[in-house]
């Protein structure tokens, strides 16, 4: 079982035990208050996936749910990908989902290298213009990364762009060319 899930189960278990002690000591008596507290605790760390509870004769009883626990253990670590695309093979959505972190990383790197920042535009047309300016940067970065890899250059695309920035920088106050400072990667 995943460490995060096990940690969440332990946290939920501790919170539910604490609630049971509060009910036992008489600090919580009203059934609706006990139900609200139990619902909050079980929802906090998805505890309803594993635990159930009952209120019997004023006693709060909690237990590992016999059906939910086994079902959750069978599903843990698995992901269901749903798509409306009927022409896709079952493998294609998985491939696309695996590329998503790479795309997100690329956008993050580009924002750093191209010095873009998130801008809150008041109109949809300005948002489109911002994306129009930003969108070509990602494919260029991917193409550069592939060319560097093909040339067996041990340099990431972001590092190559950063090195290029020091040679010619159109993003500065004025355009200037020059020689880069010494670097361990200089050839």
mmCIF file of C-alpha atoms in Angstrom:
data_model
loop_
_atom_site.group_PDB
_atom_site.id
_atom_site.type_symbol
_atom_site.label_atom_id
_atom_site.label_comp_id
_atom_site.label_asym_id
_atom_site.label_seq_id
_atom_site.Cartn_x
_atom_site.Cartn_y
_atom_site.Cartn_z
ATOM 1 C CA UNK A 1 0.000 0.000 0.000
ATOM 2 C CA UNK A 2 1.186 3.502 -0.792
ATOM 3 C CA UNK A 3 2.860 5.351 2.100
ATOM 4 C CA UNK A 4 0.643 8.401 1.615
ATOM 5 C CA UNK A 5 -2.495 6.300 1.743
ATOM 6 C CA UNK A 6 -1.260 4.440 4.810
ATOM 7 C CA UNK A 7 -0.441 7.748 6.490
ATOM 8 C CA UNK A 8 -3.933 9.038 5.652
ATOM 9 C CA UNK A 9 -5.501 5.872 7.081
ATOM 10 C CA UNK A 10 -3.508 6.243 10.304
ATOM 11 C CA UNK A 11 -4.488 9.904 10.618
ATOM 12 C CA UNK A 12 -8.146 9.028 10.089
ATOM 13 C CA UNK A 13 -7.939 6.138 12.531
ATOM 14 C CA UNK A 14 -6.439 8.416 15.207
ATOM 15 C CA UNK A 15 -9.075 11.097 14.639
ATOM 16 C CA UNK A 16 -11.931 8.588 14.810
ATOM 17 C CA UNK A 17 -10.529 7.071 18.018
ATOM 18 C CA UNK A 18 -10.341 10.570 19.493
ATOM 19 C CA UNK A 19 -13.971 11.186 18.512
ATOM 20 C CA UNK A 20 -14.990 7.889 20.125
ATOM 21 C CA UNK A 21 -13.301 8.973 23.368
ATOM 22 C CA UNK A 22 -15.103 12.343 23.258
ATOM 23 C CA UNK A 23 -18.450 10.593 22.886
ATOM 24 C CA UNK A 24 -17.572 8.119 25.638
ATOM 25 C CA UNK A 25 -16.674 10.949 28.056
ATOM 26 C CA UNK A 26 -19.953 12.697 27.252
ATOM 27 C CA UNK A 27 -18.421 15.728 25.534
ATOM 28 C CA UNK A 28 -20.577 15.003 22.470
ATOM 29 C CA UNK A 29 -24.103 13.709 23.068
ATOM 30 C CA UNK A 30 -26.411 14.936 20.320
ATOM 31 C CA UNK A 31 -26.600 12.335 17.510
ATOM 32 C CA UNK A 32 -26.574 15.030 14.807
ATOM 33 C CA UNK A 33 -23.396 16.590 16.267
ATOM 34 C CA UNK A 34 -21.727 13.183 16.461
ATOM 35 C CA UNK A 35 -22.744 12.488 12.845
ATOM 36 C CA UNK A 36 -21.395 15.850 11.675
ATOM 37 C CA UNK A 37 -18.073 15.275 13.457
ATOM 38 C CA UNK A 38 -17.753 11.726 12.085
ATOM 39 C CA UNK A 39 -18.580 12.911 8.550
ATOM 40 C CA UNK A 40 -15.968 15.670 8.735
ATOM 41 C CA UNK A 41 -13.286 13.315 10.036
ATOM 42 C CA UNK A 42 -13.963 10.617 7.478
ATOM 43 C CA UNK A 43 -14.065 13.111 4.606
ATOM 44 C CA UNK A 44 -10.797 14.808 5.608
ATOM 45 C CA UNK A 45 -8.476 11.999 4.505
ATOM 46 C CA UNK A 46 -10.940 9.977 2.421
ATOM 47 C CA UNK A 47 -11.544 7.816 5.499
ATOM 48 C CA UNK A 48 -15.006 6.804 4.265
ATOM 49 C CA UNK A 49 -13.173 4.574 1.787
ATOM 50 C CA UNK A 50 -11.968 2.408 4.662
ATOM 51 C CA UNK A 51 -14.053 3.022 7.769
ATOM 52 C CA UNK A 52 -17.683 2.986 8.748
ATOM 53 C CA UNK A 53 -19.432 4.036 11.947
ATOM 54 C CA UNK A 54 -22.683 3.557 13.852
ATOM 55 C CA UNK A 55 -24.316 5.150 16.829
ATOM 56 C CA UNK A 56 -25.813 2.505 19.113
ATOM 57 C CA UNK A 57 -27.508 3.479 22.360
ATOM 58 C CA UNK A 58 -25.440 6.655 22.601
ATOM 59 C CA UNK A 59 -22.165 4.813 21.885
ATOM 60 C CA UNK A 60 -20.059 5.699 18.887
ATOM 61 C CA UNK A 61 -18.810 2.530 17.192
ATOM 62 C CA UNK A 62 -16.376 2.671 14.280
ATOM 63 C CA UNK A 63 -15.004 -0.205 12.217
ATOM 64 C CA UNK A 64 -13.099 -1.061 9.064
ATOM 65 C CA UNK A 65 -15.751 -1.394 6.398
ATOM 66 C CA UNK A 66 -15.605 -5.004 5.149
ATOM 67 C CA UNK A 67 -16.636 -4.219 1.556
ATOM 68 C CA UNK A 68 -15.004 -0.825 1.012
ATOM 69 C CA UNK A 69 -11.578 -1.834 2.357
ATOM 70 C CA UNK A 70 -11.167 -4.751 -0.039
ATOM 71 C CA UNK A 71 -12.479 -2.744 -2.982
ATOM 72 C CA UNK A 72 -10.096 0.143 -2.247
ATOM 73 C CA UNK A 73 -7.104 -2.168 -1.802
ATOM 74 C CA UNK A 74 -7.868 -3.706 -5.206
ATOM 75 C CA UNK A 75 -8.006 -0.238 -6.850
ATOM 76 C CA UNK A 76 -5.100 1.471 -5.071
ATOM 77 C CA UNK A 77 -2.326 2.504 -7.394
ATOM 78 C CA UNK A 78 -4.518 2.136 -10.476
ATOM 79 C CA UNK A 79 -5.981 4.882 -12.591
ATOM 80 C CA UNK A 80 -9.088 4.887 -14.756
ATOM 81 C CA UNK A 81 -8.775 6.966 -17.907
ATOM 82 C CA UNK A 82 -12.030 7.882 -19.561
ATOM 83 C CA UNK A 83 -12.282 9.426 -23.004
ATOM 84 C CA UNK A 84 -15.007 10.243 -25.490
ATOM 85 C CA UNK A 85 -12.723 9.603 -28.454
ATOM 86 C CA UNK A 86 -13.988 6.425 -30.094
ATOM 87 C CA UNK A 87 -11.215 6.258 -32.701
ATOM 88 C CA UNK A 88 -8.450 5.927 -30.086
ATOM 89 C CA UNK A 89 -6.991 2.583 -29.199
ATOM 90 C CA UNK A 90 -6.968 1.715 -25.474
ATOM 91 C CA UNK A 91 -3.216 2.407 -25.347
ATOM 92 C CA UNK A 92 -3.331 5.945 -26.805
ATOM 93 C CA UNK A 93 -5.005 7.715 -23.829
ATOM 94 C CA UNK A 94 -2.425 6.127 -21.528
ATOM 95 C CA UNK A 95 0.410 7.395 -23.736
ATOM 96 C CA UNK A 96 -1.111 10.885 -23.788
ATOM 97 C CA UNK A 97 -1.490 10.921 -19.996
ATOM 98 C CA UNK A 98 2.124 9.861 -19.580
ATOM 99 C CA UNK A 99 3.228 12.784 -21.776
ATOM 100 C CA UNK A 100 1.260 15.311 -19.733
ATOM 101 C CA UNK A 101 3.891 15.759 -16.990
ATOM 102 C CA UNK A 102 6.501 16.329 -19.695
ATOM 103 C CA UNK A 103 4.319 19.013 -21.282
ATOM 104 C CA UNK A 104 3.725 20.659 -17.899
ATOM 105 C CA UNK A 105 7.456 20.585 -17.156
ATOM 106 C CA UNK A 106 8.175 22.119 -20.557
ATOM 107 C CA UNK A 107 5.733 24.962 -19.984
ATOM 108 C CA UNK A 108 7.252 25.588 -16.538
ATOM 109 C CA UNK A 109 10.771 25.662 -17.983
ATOM 110 C CA UNK A 110 9.707 27.971 -20.787
ATOM 111 C CA UNK A 111 8.136 30.413 -18.403
ATOM 112 C CA UNK A 112 11.488 30.584 -16.637
ATOM 113 C CA UNK A 113 13.683 30.789 -19.724
ATOM 114 C CA UNK A 114 11.493 33.094 -21.793
ATOM 115 C CA UNK A 115 10.777 35.147 -18.675
ATOM 116 C CA UNK A 116 7.034 34.782 -19.105
ATOM 117 C CA UNK A 117 4.806 35.068 -16.142
ATOM 118 C CA UNK A 118 1.141 34.439 -15.669
ATOM 119 C CA UNK A 119 -0.795 37.503 -16.678
ATOM 120 C CA UNK A 120 -4.410 38.091 -15.745
ATOM 121 C CA UNK A 121 -5.997 39.604 -18.821
ATOM 122 C CA UNK A 122 -9.390 41.287 -18.612
ATOM 123 C CA UNK A 123 -10.598 40.165 -22.035
ATOM 124 C CA UNK A 124 -10.648 36.809 -23.844
ATOM 125 C CA UNK A 125 -8.912 38.311 -26.886
ATOM 126 C CA UNK A 126 -5.930 39.376 -24.755
ATOM 127 C CA UNK A 127 -5.734 35.885 -23.224
ATOM 128 C CA UNK A 128 -5.670 34.454 -26.754
ATOM 129 C CA UNK A 129 -2.933 36.910 -27.755
ATOM 130 C CA UNK A 130 -0.866 35.906 -24.718
ATOM 131 C CA UNK A 131 -1.224 32.217 -25.586
ATOM 132 C CA UNK A 132 -0.454 32.961 -29.235
ATOM 133 C CA UNK A 133 2.856 34.452 -28.155
ATOM 134 C CA UNK A 134 3.635 31.662 -25.670
ATOM 135 C CA UNK A 135 2.468 28.588 -27.603
ATOM 136 C CA UNK A 136 5.252 28.392 -30.223
ATOM 137 C CA UNK A 137 7.902 28.381 -27.516
ATOM 138 C CA UNK A 138 7.068 24.878 -26.274
ATOM 139 C CA UNK A 139 7.447 23.049 -29.627
ATOM 140 C CA UNK A 140 10.676 24.977 -30.225
ATOM 141 C CA UNK A 141 11.996 23.848 -26.861
ATOM 142 C CA UNK A 142 11.016 20.222 -27.577
ATOM 143 C CA UNK A 143 12.699 20.374 -31.000
ATOM 144 C CA UNK A 144 15.837 21.843 -29.456
ATOM 145 C CA UNK A 145 15.882 19.093 -26.794
ATOM 146 C CA UNK A 146 15.590 16.402 -29.473
ATOM 147 C CA UNK A 147 18.360 17.982 -31.575
ATOM 148 C CA UNK A 148 20.640 18.214 -28.543
ATOM 149 C CA UNK A 149 19.932 14.594 -27.691
ATOM 150 C CA UNK A 150 20.558 13.477 -31.295
ATOM 151 C CA UNK A 151 23.840 15.383 -31.322
ATOM 152 C CA UNK A 152 24.723 13.710 -28.010
ATOM 153 C CA UNK A 153 25.218 17.061 -26.321
ATOM 154 C CA UNK A 154 24.823 16.722 -22.558
ATOM 155 C CA UNK A 155 22.850 19.915 -22.236
ATOM 156 C CA UNK A 156 19.180 20.409 -21.393
ATOM 157 C CA UNK A 157 17.089 22.596 -23.679
ATOM 158 C CA UNK A 158 16.551 25.110 -20.879
ATOM 159 C CA UNK A 159 20.315 25.354 -20.277
ATOM 160 C CA UNK A 160 20.937 25.808 -24.010
ATOM 161 C CA UNK A 161 18.353 28.591 -24.194
ATOM 162 C CA UNK A 162 19.848 30.223 -21.118
ATOM 163 C CA UNK A 163 23.305 30.094 -22.707
ATOM 164 C CA UNK A 164 21.890 31.600 -25.889
ATOM 165 C CA UNK A 165 20.269 34.375 -23.900
ATOM 166 C CA UNK A 166 23.674 35.599 -22.760
ATOM 167 C CA UNK A 167 24.889 35.803 -26.364
ATOM 168 C CA UNK A 168 21.930 37.669 -27.874
ATOM 169 C CA UNK A 169 19.182 38.919 -25.592
ATOM 170 C CA UNK A 170 16.151 40.469 -27.303
ATOM 171 C CA UNK A 171 14.297 40.392 -23.966
ATOM 172 C CA UNK A 172 16.518 42.964 -22.316
ATOM 173 C CA UNK A 173 16.139 46.680 -22.451
ATOM 174 C CA UNK A 174 18.148 46.853 -25.636
ATOM 175 C CA UNK A 175 19.445 44.290 -28.043
ATOM 176 C CA UNK A 176 23.104 43.566 -27.570
ATOM 177 C CA UNK A 177 25.474 40.875 -28.679
ATOM 178 C CA UNK A 178 28.503 39.724 -26.853
ATOM 179 C CA UNK A 179 30.613 36.895 -25.652
ATOM 180 C CA UNK A 180 29.335 34.796 -22.821
ATOM 181 C CA UNK A 181 31.107 34.624 -19.524
ATOM 182 C CA UNK A 182 33.293 31.593 -18.922
ATOM 183 C CA UNK A 183 31.391 28.393 -18.263
ATOM 184 C CA UNK A 184 32.221 24.791 -17.497
ATOM 185 C CA UNK A 185 30.089 23.861 -20.526
ATOM 186 C CA UNK A 186 31.828 26.227 -22.934
ATOM 187 C CA UNK A 187 33.473 24.544 -25.913
#
